[in-house]
Amino acid sequence: MAESKRSEWNSNIAFIMAMIGSAVGLGNIWRFPNVLYSNGGGSFMIPYIISIFLLGISFVLVEYAVGYKFKSSLIKVLYSIKTKLEPVAWFIALIVFLITTYYICVVGWDLIYVFLSFTKAWGSNPDLFFSNNVLQASDSISGMFTIVPMVFLSVLALWAIGWYIVQKDLNEGIGKVSKILLPLLCVIVVVIVVFSLTLPGASIGYTQIFTPDWSALTNLNVWLAAFGQIVFSLSLGMSIALTYASYLPDGSKLTDNALIVAFSNSGFEVFNSIGIFSILGFMALSTGIPFNELVTEGTGLAFVVFPQVFNIMGPWATIIAPLFFLCILFAGITSVMALLEVICYSISEKFNYSRRKSATIVCIVGFCISILFTTAYGSTFLGIFDAFLNNFALLFAVLLECIIFGWIYKFDDLIDTLNENSGIKVGKTWKLVIKVILPICIFGLWVQGVLNTIASADYISQIVMVCLSIVLILIPAIFTILPAKNPDFYKKVSR
Ligand code: PFF
């Protein structure tokens, strides 16, 4: 194998672009505006900014330092730290894999909307169109045996795109695609935001972002929401940063890079939400619907509210609507390829597969699982997977990583690694954050997530979640037991 093992970014800019591309995704475009609005608008920015430093940058730095130091996949890193930690690494890789299988479907819905948007094919009732025509959603579990052809084809296309990018050499695939899609994404967002500010009623929307509700600051849930947004938005715990940093050449400025990535990601979501809120302000003014009834999360915002806005926008919608859906598509693709790289690298390192072989296996198996979400019951499955994997499993993974790198690994070595070449130095405060403060915050968030998930789980959700829990225990155990085909795998990286 070890094509992928030898891979190295050909420039720092390729690494930064790929990292920003991995972070900027659906979470920035449709999750952030809702979280911002429902947690006090302007005053949310205070917990949010604190979370960027306390949680986001601090944790990204751990992954950077570990990836850069070990120059290996997550599996090999944890195996090298302690042999018994290998199943934990497979557990994290499996969470990332399962998240990819449904995340790619949402990007698939968006791909369909890119085409629909040219003719505004959703008609006068986008809500009904989305559930009846696009998802062909059924309330009955028997819907899981009916594949929705359009969604199926779109998801197949995205797995093919993901495979094509990841099986290529690192710089030719992920590096090149990031360098093309990220600037395009920025141009599109600038066009949308500038245009949205010219709409009548825009100020009704964007002033919400800057109007603080100070009482929100004393609400613990607002702080947890800020932490949660940073975890999602910066893709923490998924070991994307660890994987990408393992391809960095010696002498890289890790801390400086982490700051650039974290600020670009947050800058993107705050800037983008100015556009989203302005457009919603226009909608509120045009239809008389109160602003707070318009702000929804996820699919509701992108595939229902926005098509409604495009319906009343006039001729400009012919340009803005395709741009909006393209923006989500590009953001989604750059995140999908990062998620895939984490899994492919781990598999190729243990089983001695070439990039192409591991990408092919991962994408075929992944596509087979995604088929579940392309059925008439797929969107319900997707909601259950998302609630379980994001609120429960992923946060648990972040917690485990904090404990492993903070307490089991020689943490002080990471401080030296980070300070080696970076202009900005880290020290004892960072250590305290990773070892104590962060685990406490994440634990709080995790308990909240678990309670919410349990409270809202119906009978089918409970069954699916039990099945997922069994899979998350069994598969990592099997992957750990399977012998490595790469003899070097058992030679621990002593760092
Ligand atoms: N950070 C990306 C986003 O905000 O969409 C990628 C991502 C985050 C993918 C969280 C999946 C996920 F669960």
Short mmCIF file of C-alpha atoms and ligand atoms in Angstrom, two decimals:
data_model
loop_
_atom_site.label_atom_id
_atom_site.label_comp_id
_atom_site.label_asym_id
_atom_site.label_seq_id
_atom_site.Cartn_x
_atom_site.Cartn_y
_atom_site.Cartn_z
CA MET A 1 0.00 0.00 0.00
CA ALA A 2 1.24 2.79 1.58
CA GLU A 3 0.74 5.10 -1.23
CA SER A 4 -1.50 6.98 1.16
CA LYS A 5 1.00 6.62 3.97
CA ARG A 6 3.66 8.40 1.99
CA SER A 7 1.30 11.14 0.88
CA GLU A 8 2.24 14.68 1.74
CA TRP A 9 0.53 17.99 0.97
CA ASN A 10 2.41 19.78 -1.77
CA SER A 11 1.79 23.14 -0.13
CA ASN A 12 0.50 24.59 3.11
CA ILE A 13 -2.29 26.27 1.19
CA ALA A 14 -3.52 22.87 -0.05
CA PHE A 15 -3.74 21.69 3.57
CA ILE A 16 -5.53 24.85 4.72
CA MET A 17 -7.99 24.72 1.84
CA ALA A 18 -8.74 21.05 2.48
CA MET A 19 -9.19 21.70 6.20
CA ILE A 20 -11.53 24.64 5.63
CA GLY A 21 -13.39 22.56 3.03
CA SER A 22 -13.84 19.75 5.57
CA ALA A 23 -15.20 22.15 8.16
CA VAL A 24 -17.46 24.27 5.97
CA GLY A 25 -20.46 22.10 5.22
CA LEU A 26 -24.17 21.71 5.75
CA GLY A 27 -23.64 22.65 9.40
CA ASN A 28 -22.50 26.15 8.47
CA ILE A 29 -25.20 26.84 5.94
CA TRP A 30 -28.34 25.55 7.53
CA ARG A 31 -27.57 24.57 11.09
CA PHE A 32 -25.87 27.75 12.25
CA PRO A 33 -28.61 30.30 11.37
CA ASN A 34 -31.15 28.32 13.35
CA VAL A 35 -28.90 27.78 16.35
CA LEU A 36 -28.00 31.47 16.32
CA TYR A 37 -31.58 32.62 16.15
CA SER A 38 -33.04 30.22 18.70
CA ASN A 39 -30.36 31.03 21.24
CA GLY A 40 -30.67 34.75 21.62
CA GLY A 41 -29.35 36.16 18.32
CA GLY A 42 -26.57 38.65 19.05
CA SER A 43 -25.87 37.48 22.59
CA PHE A 44 -25.25 33.94 21.31
CA MET A 45 -22.07 35.33 19.79
CA ILE A 46 -20.43 35.55 23.24
CA PRO A 47 -20.72 31.83 24.12
CA TYR A 48 -20.01 31.07 20.49
CA ILE A 49 -16.71 33.00 20.41
CA ILE A 50 -15.68 31.54 23.76
CA SER A 51 -16.46 28.07 22.40
CA ILE A 52 -14.29 28.67 19.34
CA PHE A 53 -11.26 29.20 21.57
CA LEU A 54 -12.08 26.94 24.47
CA LEU A 55 -13.37 24.00 22.54
CA GLY A 56 -12.79 24.43 18.84
CA ILE A 57 -9.23 25.65 18.51
CA SER A 58 -8.05 23.76 21.60
CA PHE A 59 -9.33 20.46 20.31
CA VAL A 60 -8.25 20.99 16.70
CA LEU A 61 -4.75 21.68 18.07
CA VAL A 62 -4.71 18.28 19.77
CA GLU A 63 -5.64 16.54 16.53
CA TYR A 64 -3.08 18.58 14.56
CA ALA A 65 -0.29 17.84 17.00
CA VAL A 66 -1.08 14.12 17.15
CA GLY A 67 -1.49 13.72 13.38
CA TYR A 68 1.67 15.68 12.65
CA LYS A 69 3.71 13.83 15.26
CA PHE A 70 2.61 10.29 14.38
CA LYS A 71 2.19 10.76 10.61
CA SER A 72 -0.30 7.88 10.73
CA SER A 73 -4.00 7.16 10.62
CA LEU A 74 -6.14 7.30 13.75
CA ILE A 75 -6.02 3.50 14.03
CA LYS A 76 -2.23 3.34 14.04
CA VAL A 77 -1.99 6.34 16.38
CA LEU A 78 -4.23 4.79 19.04
CA TYR A 79 -2.63 1.37 18.55
CA SER A 80 0.78 2.95 19.07
CA ILE A 81 -0.32 4.79 22.19
CA LYS A 82 -1.75 1.59 23.69
CA THR A 83 -2.48 -1.66 21.88
CA LYS A 84 -5.80 -1.98 23.70
CA LEU A 85 -7.00 1.30 22.23
CA GLU A 86 -7.32 -0.10 18.71
CA PRO A 87 -11.05 -0.90 19.08
CA VAL A 88 -11.66 2.68 20.26
CA ALA A 89 -10.08 3.90 17.02
CA TRP A 90 -12.30 1.61 14.93
CA PHE A 91 -15.28 2.76 16.97
CA ILE A 92 -14.53 6.39 16.02
CA ALA A 93 -13.85 5.48 12.38
CA LEU A 94 -17.16 3.60 12.25
CA ILE A 95 -19.06 6.60 13.62
CA VAL A 96 -17.46 8.75 10.92
CA PHE A 97 -18.39 6.16 8.30
CA LEU A 98 -22.01 5.91 9.41
CA ILE A 99 -22.34 9.70 9.52
CA THR A 100 -21.00 9.81 5.95
CA THR A 101 -23.65 7.35 4.77
CA TYR A 102 -26.50 9.70 5.66
CA TYR A 103 -24.71 13.05 5.28
CA ILE A 104 -24.11 12.17 1.63
CA CYS A 105 -27.87 11.61 1.17
CA VAL A 106 -28.68 15.13 2.28
CA VAL A 107 -26.09 16.37 -0.20
CA GLY A 108 -27.88 14.09 -2.69
CA TRP A 109 -31.22 15.83 -2.05
CA ASP A 110 -29.43 19.08 -2.64
CA LEU A 111 -28.04 17.83 -5.96
CA ILE A 112 -31.62 17.18 -7.07
CA TYR A 113 -32.54 20.74 -6.08
CA VAL A 114 -29.67 22.16 -8.14
CA PHE A 115 -31.50 20.82 -11.20
CA LEU A 116 -34.99 21.66 -9.98
CA SER A 117 -34.00 25.23 -9.20
CA PHE A 118 -33.53 26.26 -12.83
CA THR A 119 -37.27 25.88 -13.46
CA LYS A 120 -38.48 26.26 -9.86
CA ALA A 121 -39.99 22.82 -10.36
CA TRP A 122 -41.22 22.73 -6.74
CA GLY A 123 -44.26 24.78 -7.73
CA SER A 124 -46.43 26.75 -5.35
CA ASN A 125 -46.21 24.33 -2.44
CA PRO A 126 -42.52 23.46 -1.85
CA ASP A 127 -43.30 21.75 1.44
CA LEU A 128 -45.61 19.20 -0.13
CA PHE A 129 -43.34 18.90 -3.16
CA PHE A 130 -40.35 18.04 -0.98
CA SER A 131 -42.08 15.27 0.95
CA ASN A 132 -44.34 13.93 -1.79
CA ASN A 133 -42.33 14.35 -4.98
CA VAL A 134 -38.68 14.37 -3.93
CA LEU A 135 -38.56 12.13 -0.86
CA GLN A 136 -41.83 10.33 -1.66
CA ALA A 137 -41.90 9.93 2.10
CA SER A 138 -44.04 7.33 3.75
CA ASP A 139 -45.02 7.19 7.43
CA SER A 140 -45.10 3.46 7.40
CA ILE A 141 -42.02 1.34 8.04
CA SER A 142 -42.96 -0.76 5.00
CA GLY A 143 -41.71 2.26 3.00
CA MET A 144 -38.20 0.93 3.63
CA PHE A 145 -38.79 -1.56 0.84
CA THR A 146 -39.59 1.12 -1.74
CA ILE A 147 -36.60 2.81 -3.32
CA VAL A 148 -37.11 6.36 -4.55
CA PRO A 149 -35.35 6.33 -7.96
CA MET A 150 -34.38 10.01 -8.13
CA VAL A 151 -32.85 10.05 -4.65
CA PHE A 152 -31.17 6.71 -5.34
CA LEU A 153 -29.51 8.00 -8.52
CA SER A 154 -28.45 11.24 -6.91
CA VAL A 155 -26.89 9.43 -3.93
CA LEU A 156 -25.18 7.00 -6.31
CA ALA A 157 -23.74 9.97 -8.23
CA LEU A 158 -22.38 11.48 -5.02
CA TRP A 159 -20.75 8.25 -3.89
CA ALA A 160 -19.17 8.02 -7.36
CA ILE A 161 -17.87 11.60 -7.06
CA GLY A 162 -16.58 10.88 -3.54
CA TRP A 163 -14.86 7.71 -4.75
CA TYR A 164 -13.33 9.46 -7.74
CA ILE A 165 -11.79 12.20 -5.58
CA VAL A 166 -10.55 10.02 -2.74
CA GLN A 167 -9.03 7.23 -4.85
CA LYS A 168 -6.76 9.77 -6.54
CA ASP A 169 -3.43 10.88 -5.15
CA LEU A 170 -3.90 13.25 -2.17
CA ASN A 171 -2.86 16.41 -4.00
CA GLU A 172 -4.48 15.48 -7.31
CA GLY A 173 -7.77 14.56 -5.62
CA ILE A 174 -8.64 16.24 -2.33
CA GLY A 175 -6.00 18.97 -2.75
CA LYS A 176 -7.10 20.01 -6.22
CA VAL A 177 -10.84 19.75 -5.61
CA SER A 178 -10.55 21.90 -2.46
CA LYS A 179 -8.57 24.51 -4.35
CA ILE A 180 -11.33 24.71 -6.97
CA LEU A 181 -14.50 24.33 -4.91
CA LEU A 182 -13.60 26.49 -1.93
CA PRO A 183 -12.96 29.71 -3.88
CA LEU A 184 -16.11 29.02 -5.93
CA LEU A 185 -18.05 28.55 -2.71
CA CYS A 186 -16.76 31.87 -1.37
CA VAL A 187 -17.65 33.73 -4.56
CA ILE A 188 -21.18 32.27 -4.52
CA VAL A 189 -21.71 33.18 -0.87
CA VAL A 190 -20.50 36.74 -1.46
CA VAL A 191 -22.89 37.09 -4.42
CA ILE A 192 -25.81 35.73 -2.38
CA VAL A 193 -25.09 37.91 0.66
CA VAL A 194 -24.57 41.10 -1.36
CA PHE A 195 -27.74 40.43 -3.33
CA SER A 196 -29.74 39.59 -0.21
CA LEU A 197 -28.79 42.89 1.41
CA THR A 198 -30.44 44.75 -1.46
CA LEU A 199 -33.79 43.01 -0.89
CA PRO A 200 -36.62 44.96 0.72
CA GLY A 201 -36.99 43.83 4.33
CA ALA A 202 -33.39 42.56 4.58
CA SER A 203 -32.84 44.61 7.72
CA ILE A 204 -35.76 42.84 9.44
CA GLY A 205 -33.62 39.74 9.14
CA TYR A 206 -30.03 40.73 9.72
CA THR A 207 -30.75 43.00 12.68
CA GLN A 208 -31.86 39.83 14.51
CA ILE A 209 -28.28 38.61 14.42
CA PHE A 210 -27.01 41.77 16.01
CA THR A 211 -29.85 42.31 18.49
CA PRO A 212 -28.76 40.63 21.69
CA ASP A 213 -31.08 38.99 24.15
CA TRP A 214 -28.82 39.24 27.18
CA SER A 215 -30.94 36.95 29.32
CA ALA A 216 -29.80 34.12 27.04
CA LEU A 217 -26.31 34.37 28.53
CA THR A 218 -27.37 32.93 31.85
CA ASN A 219 -29.08 30.01 30.18
CA LEU A 220 -26.95 26.86 30.29
CA ASN A 221 -28.65 25.50 27.18
CA VAL A 222 -27.38 28.46 25.15
CA TRP A 223 -23.82 27.60 26.15
CA LEU A 224 -24.38 23.97 25.30
CA ALA A 225 -25.84 25.02 21.93
CA ALA A 226 -22.70 27.08 21.23
CA PHE A 227 -20.46 24.13 22.13
CA GLY A 228 -22.60 21.80 20.03
CA GLN A 229 -22.39 24.09 17.01
CA ILE A 230 -18.60 24.25 17.24
CA VAL A 231 -18.32 20.46 17.53
CA PHE A 232 -20.48 20.02 14.44
CA SER A 233 -19.12 22.87 12.42
CA LEU A 234 -15.43 22.17 12.98
CA SER A 235 -16.10 18.41 12.60
CA LEU A 236 -14.46 17.77 15.97
CA GLY A 237 -13.84 14.22 17.10
CA MET A 238 -13.98 12.82 13.59
CA SER A 239 -10.19 12.79 13.34
CA ILE A 240 -10.32 14.68 10.06
CA ALA A 241 -7.82 17.21 11.40
CA LEU A 242 -5.62 14.36 12.67
CA THR A 243 -5.69 12.64 9.27
CA TYR A 244 -5.06 15.77 7.22
CA ALA A 245 -2.30 16.95 9.60
CA SER A 246 -0.55 13.58 9.23
CA TYR A 247 0.16 14.55 5.61
CA LEU A 248 1.89 17.80 6.62
CA PRO A 249 5.58 18.12 5.85
CA ASP A 250 8.02 18.77 8.68
CA GLY A 251 8.33 22.38 9.73
CA SER A 252 4.62 23.23 9.40
CA LYS A 253 3.18 25.97 11.59
CA LEU A 254 0.42 24.01 13.29
CA THR A 255 -1.04 26.60 15.66
CA ASP A 256 -1.13 29.32 13.02
CA ASN A 257 -2.88 26.92 10.63
CA ALA A 258 -5.45 25.93 13.26
CA LEU A 259 -6.33 29.58 13.89
CA ILE A 260 -6.73 30.28 10.18
CA VAL A 261 -9.02 27.27 9.74
CA ALA A 262 -11.18 27.94 12.81
CA PHE A 263 -11.64 31.64 12.01
CA SER A 264 -12.36 30.99 8.35
CA ASN A 265 -14.97 28.40 9.28
CA SER A 266 -16.71 30.67 11.79
CA GLY A 267 -16.30 33.71 9.55
CA PHE A 268 -18.00 31.76 6.79
CA GLU A 269 -20.99 30.77 8.90
CA VAL A 270 -21.52 34.21 10.41
CA PHE A 271 -21.19 35.93 7.02
CA ASN A 272 -23.43 33.37 5.34
CA SER A 273 -26.12 33.79 7.99
CA ILE A 274 -26.28 37.54 7.25
CA GLY A 275 -27.46 36.49 3.77
CA ILE A 276 -29.83 33.81 5.06
CA PHE A 277 -31.41 36.20 7.61
CA SER A 278 -31.73 39.01 5.06
CA ILE A 279 -33.53 36.70 2.66
CA LEU A 280 -35.82 35.55 5.47
CA GLY A 281 -36.43 39.22 6.36
CA PHE A 282 -37.51 39.79 2.76
CA MET A 283 -39.85 36.81 3.02
CA ALA A 284 -41.33 38.10 6.29
CA LEU A 285 -41.98 41.52 4.75
CA SER A 286 -43.44 40.11 1.53
CA THR A 287 -45.76 37.54 3.07
CA GLY A 288 -46.52 39.00 6.49
CA ILE A 289 -45.44 35.73 8.12
CA PRO A 290 -43.65 36.53 11.42
CA PHE A 291 -39.88 36.21 11.15
CA ASN A 292 -39.60 33.62 13.92
CA GLU A 293 -41.91 31.25 12.07
CA LEU A 294 -39.58 31.27 9.08
CA VAL A 295 -36.36 30.29 10.77
CA THR A 296 -36.11 26.54 10.70
CA GLU A 297 -33.30 24.09 10.73
CA GLY A 298 -31.86 21.84 8.06
CA THR A 299 -34.09 20.40 5.43
CA GLY A 300 -36.94 22.74 6.35
CA LEU A 301 -34.83 25.80 5.67
CA ALA A 302 -33.06 24.66 2.51
CA PHE A 303 -35.74 22.64 0.75
CA VAL A 304 -38.93 24.32 1.94
CA VAL A 305 -38.44 27.89 3.13
CA PHE A 306 -35.88 28.87 0.51
CA PRO A 307 -37.89 27.53 -2.45
CA GLN A 308 -40.82 29.57 -1.06
CA VAL A 309 -38.60 32.65 -1.05
CA PHE A 310 -37.43 31.96 -4.60
CA ASN A 311 -41.06 31.77 -5.67
CA ILE A 312 -41.64 35.38 -4.68
CA MET A 313 -38.23 36.74 -5.61
CA GLY A 314 -39.00 37.36 -9.26
CA PRO A 315 -36.52 36.96 -12.13
CA TRP A 316 -33.44 37.11 -9.86
CA ALA A 317 -34.41 33.74 -8.46
CA THR A 318 -33.33 32.11 -11.74
CA ILE A 319 -29.75 32.95 -10.79
CA ILE A 320 -29.84 33.01 -7.01
CA ALA A 321 -31.68 29.70 -6.54
CA PRO A 322 -29.19 27.52 -8.49
CA LEU A 323 -26.31 29.38 -6.80
CA PHE A 324 -27.80 28.69 -3.37
CA PHE A 325 -28.11 24.95 -4.00
CA LEU A 326 -24.68 24.80 -5.68
CA CYS A 327 -23.22 26.43 -2.60
CA ILE A 328 -24.62 23.65 -0.39
CA LEU A 329 -23.43 21.04 -2.92
CA PHE A 330 -19.84 22.30 -2.97
CA ALA A 331 -19.73 22.65 0.81
CA GLY A 332 -21.13 19.13 1.12
CA ILE A 333 -18.67 17.53 -1.32
CA THR A 334 -15.59 18.98 0.39
CA SER A 335 -16.85 17.66 3.72
CA VAL A 336 -17.73 14.23 2.32
CA MET A 337 -14.26 13.71 0.87
CA ALA A 338 -12.69 14.54 4.24
CA LEU A 339 -14.94 12.05 6.01
CA LEU A 340 -14.06 9.39 3.43
CA GLU A 341 -10.34 10.05 3.71
CA VAL A 342 -10.40 9.29 7.45
CA ILE A 343 -11.89 5.86 6.86
CA CYS A 344 -9.91 4.98 3.73
CA TYR A 345 -6.59 5.91 5.31
CA SER A 346 -7.30 3.76 8.38
CA ILE A 347 -8.30 0.76 6.27
CA SER A 348 -5.40 1.07 3.86
CA GLU A 349 -2.92 1.38 6.70
CA LYS A 350 -4.01 -1.76 8.51
CA PHE A 351 -4.87 -3.95 5.53
CA ASN A 352 -2.15 -2.79 3.17
CA TYR A 353 -4.60 -1.69 0.49
CA SER A 354 -3.88 0.94 -2.12
CA ARG A 355 -5.83 4.22 -1.97
CA ARG A 356 -7.91 3.01 -4.86
CA LYS A 357 -8.76 -0.35 -3.32
CA SER A 358 -9.74 1.04 0.09
CA ALA A 359 -11.75 3.86 -1.53
CA THR A 360 -13.57 1.32 -3.68
CA ILE A 361 -14.44 -0.96 -0.77
CA VAL A 362 -15.48 1.93 1.50
CA CYS A 363 -17.62 3.56 -1.18
CA ILE A 364 -19.37 0.34 -2.24
CA VAL A 365 -20.21 -0.65 1.34
CA GLY A 366 -21.15 2.95 2.15
CA PHE A 367 -23.43 3.20 -0.83
CA CYS A 368 -25.17 -0.05 0.17
CA ILE A 369 -25.93 1.43 3.61
CA SER A 370 -27.03 4.73 2.05
CA ILE A 371 -29.66 2.85 0.04
CA LEU A 372 -31.60 2.64 3.30
CA PHE A 373 -31.95 6.43 3.22
CA THR A 374 -33.03 6.48 -0.41
CA THR A 375 -36.23 4.58 0.41
CA ALA A 376 -39.62 6.09 1.15
CA TYR A 377 -38.90 5.64 4.87
CA GLY A 378 -35.36 6.94 4.38
CA SER A 379 -35.79 10.44 5.77
CA THR A 380 -37.13 8.99 9.03
CA PHE A 381 -34.15 6.62 9.25
CA LEU A 382 -31.89 9.54 8.51
CA GLY A 383 -33.32 11.54 11.41
CA ILE A 384 -32.80 8.60 13.78
CA PHE A 385 -29.20 8.00 12.61
CA ASP A 386 -28.46 11.70 12.94
CA ALA A 387 -29.90 12.01 16.45
CA PHE A 388 -28.04 8.94 17.67
CA LEU A 389 -24.70 9.47 15.95
CA ASN A 390 -24.41 13.21 16.44
CA ASN A 391 -25.92 13.71 19.88
CA PHE A 392 -24.63 10.57 21.41
CA ALA A 393 -21.86 8.70 19.61
CA LEU A 394 -19.81 11.58 18.22
CA LEU A 395 -19.71 13.52 21.49
CA PHE A 396 -18.66 10.34 23.22
CA ALA A 397 -15.83 10.08 20.68
CA VAL A 398 -14.67 13.64 21.45
CA LEU A 399 -14.74 12.80 25.15
CA LEU A 400 -12.71 9.63 24.58
CA GLU A 401 -10.14 11.53 22.52
CA CYS A 402 -9.76 14.17 25.26
CA ILE A 403 -9.15 11.45 27.83
CA ILE A 404 -6.78 9.46 25.61
CA PHE A 405 -4.66 12.38 24.42
CA GLY A 406 -4.96 14.38 27.64
CA TRP A 407 -4.44 11.66 30.21
CA ILE A 408 -3.09 8.47 28.62
CA TYR A 409 -0.66 9.99 26.13
CA LYS A 410 2.34 12.10 27.19
CA PHE A 411 0.50 15.35 26.75
CA ASP A 412 3.51 17.62 27.30
CA ASP A 413 5.06 16.23 24.11
CA LEU A 414 2.17 17.69 22.18
CA ILE A 415 2.93 21.14 23.59
CA ASP A 416 6.50 20.82 22.30
CA THR A 417 5.26 19.64 18.90
CA LEU A 418 2.95 22.61 18.53
CA ASN A 419 5.50 25.15 19.71
CA GLU A 420 8.28 23.77 17.50
CA ASN A 421 7.55 25.89 14.44
CA SER A 422 4.51 28.00 15.24
CA GLY A 423 4.59 31.75 15.83
CA ILE A 424 1.84 31.43 18.43
CA LYS A 425 2.77 29.29 21.43
CA VAL A 426 0.59 27.17 23.67
CA GLY A 427 1.22 26.23 27.28
CA LYS A 428 -0.33 25.32 30.62
CA THR A 429 -3.71 26.92 29.94
CA TRP A 430 -4.20 24.73 26.90
CA LYS A 431 -3.26 21.68 28.97
CA LEU A 432 -5.84 22.59 31.60
CA VAL A 433 -8.48 23.10 28.91
CA ILE A 434 -7.91 19.71 27.28
CA LYS A 435 -7.46 17.71 30.45
CA VAL A 436 -10.19 19.21 32.61
CA ILE A 437 -12.40 21.97 31.19
CA LEU A 438 -13.16 20.43 27.84
CA PRO A 439 -14.09 16.96 29.14
CA ILE A 440 -16.47 18.58 31.66
CA CYS A 441 -18.13 20.71 28.94
CA ILE A 442 -18.38 17.81 26.52
CA PHE A 443 -19.77 15.58 29.23
CA GLY A 444 -22.50 18.18 29.91
CA LEU A 445 -23.32 18.37 26.24
CA TRP A 446 -23.32 14.61 25.96
CA VAL A 447 -25.72 14.14 28.91
CA GLN A 448 -28.03 16.75 27.38
CA GLY A 449 -27.84 15.00 24.00
CA VAL A 450 -28.53 11.59 25.50
CA LEU A 451 -31.52 12.88 27.50
CA ASN A 452 -32.98 14.66 24.46
CA THR A 453 -32.45 11.64 22.25
CA ILE A 454 -34.06 9.27 24.76
CA ALA A 455 -36.97 11.63 25.42
CA SER A 456 -37.81 11.98 21.74
CA ALA A 457 -37.26 8.35 20.72
CA ASP A 458 -40.33 6.41 19.61
CA TYR A 459 -40.51 2.63 19.31
CA ILE A 460 -38.83 2.39 15.88
CA SER A 461 -36.10 4.84 16.91
CA GLN A 462 -35.38 2.75 19.96
CA ILE A 463 -34.98 -0.40 17.85
CA VAL A 464 -32.73 1.36 15.33
CA MET A 465 -30.62 2.86 18.13
CA VAL A 466 -30.19 -0.51 19.83
CA CYS A 467 -29.11 -2.01 16.47
CA LEU A 468 -26.67 0.86 15.93
CA SER A 469 -25.23 0.35 19.43
CA ILE A 470 -24.66 -3.34 18.72
CA VAL A 471 -23.00 -2.51 15.39
CA LEU A 472 -20.80 0.09 17.11
CA ILE A 473 -19.56 -2.56 19.53
CA LEU A 474 -19.30 -5.56 17.19
CA ILE A 475 -17.67 -4.09 14.09
CA PRO A 476 -14.77 -2.37 15.92
CA ALA A 477 -14.15 -5.66 17.77
CA ILE A 478 -14.03 -7.57 14.46
CA PHE A 479 -11.73 -5.04 12.80
CA THR A 480 -9.40 -5.20 15.78
CA ILE A 481 -9.27 -9.00 15.71
CA LEU A 482 -8.65 -9.17 11.95
CA PRO A 483 -4.92 -9.54 11.43
CA ALA A 484 -3.12 -6.61 9.81
CA LYS A 485 -1.87 -7.38 6.32
CA ASN A 486 0.63 -4.60 6.66
CA PRO A 487 3.51 -6.01 8.79
CA ASP A 488 4.55 -2.45 9.66
CA PHE A 489 1.22 -1.92 11.37
CA TYR A 490 2.37 -3.80 14.47
CA LYS A 491 5.54 -1.74 14.69
CA LYS A 492 4.37 0.98 17.03
CA VAL A 493 5.24 4.51 16.11
CA SER A 494 7.26 5.57 19.13
CA ARG A 495 6.72 9.27 19.48
N1 PFF B 1 -18.29 20.31 9.51
C1 PFF B 1 -19.05 19.87 8.39
C2 PFF B 1 -20.42 20.50 8.45
O1 PFF B 1 -20.60 21.43 9.23
O2 PFF B 1 -21.30 20.11 7.75
C3 PFF B 1 -18.98 18.40 8.22
C4 PFF B 1 -19.73 17.53 9.18
C5 PFF B 1 -20.01 17.82 10.49
C6 PFF B 1 -20.19 16.37 8.70
C7 PFF B 1 -20.70 16.97 11.31
C8 PFF B 1 -20.91 15.52 9.48
C9 PFF B 1 -21.18 15.85 10.79
F1 PFF B 1 -21.87 15.03 11.55
#
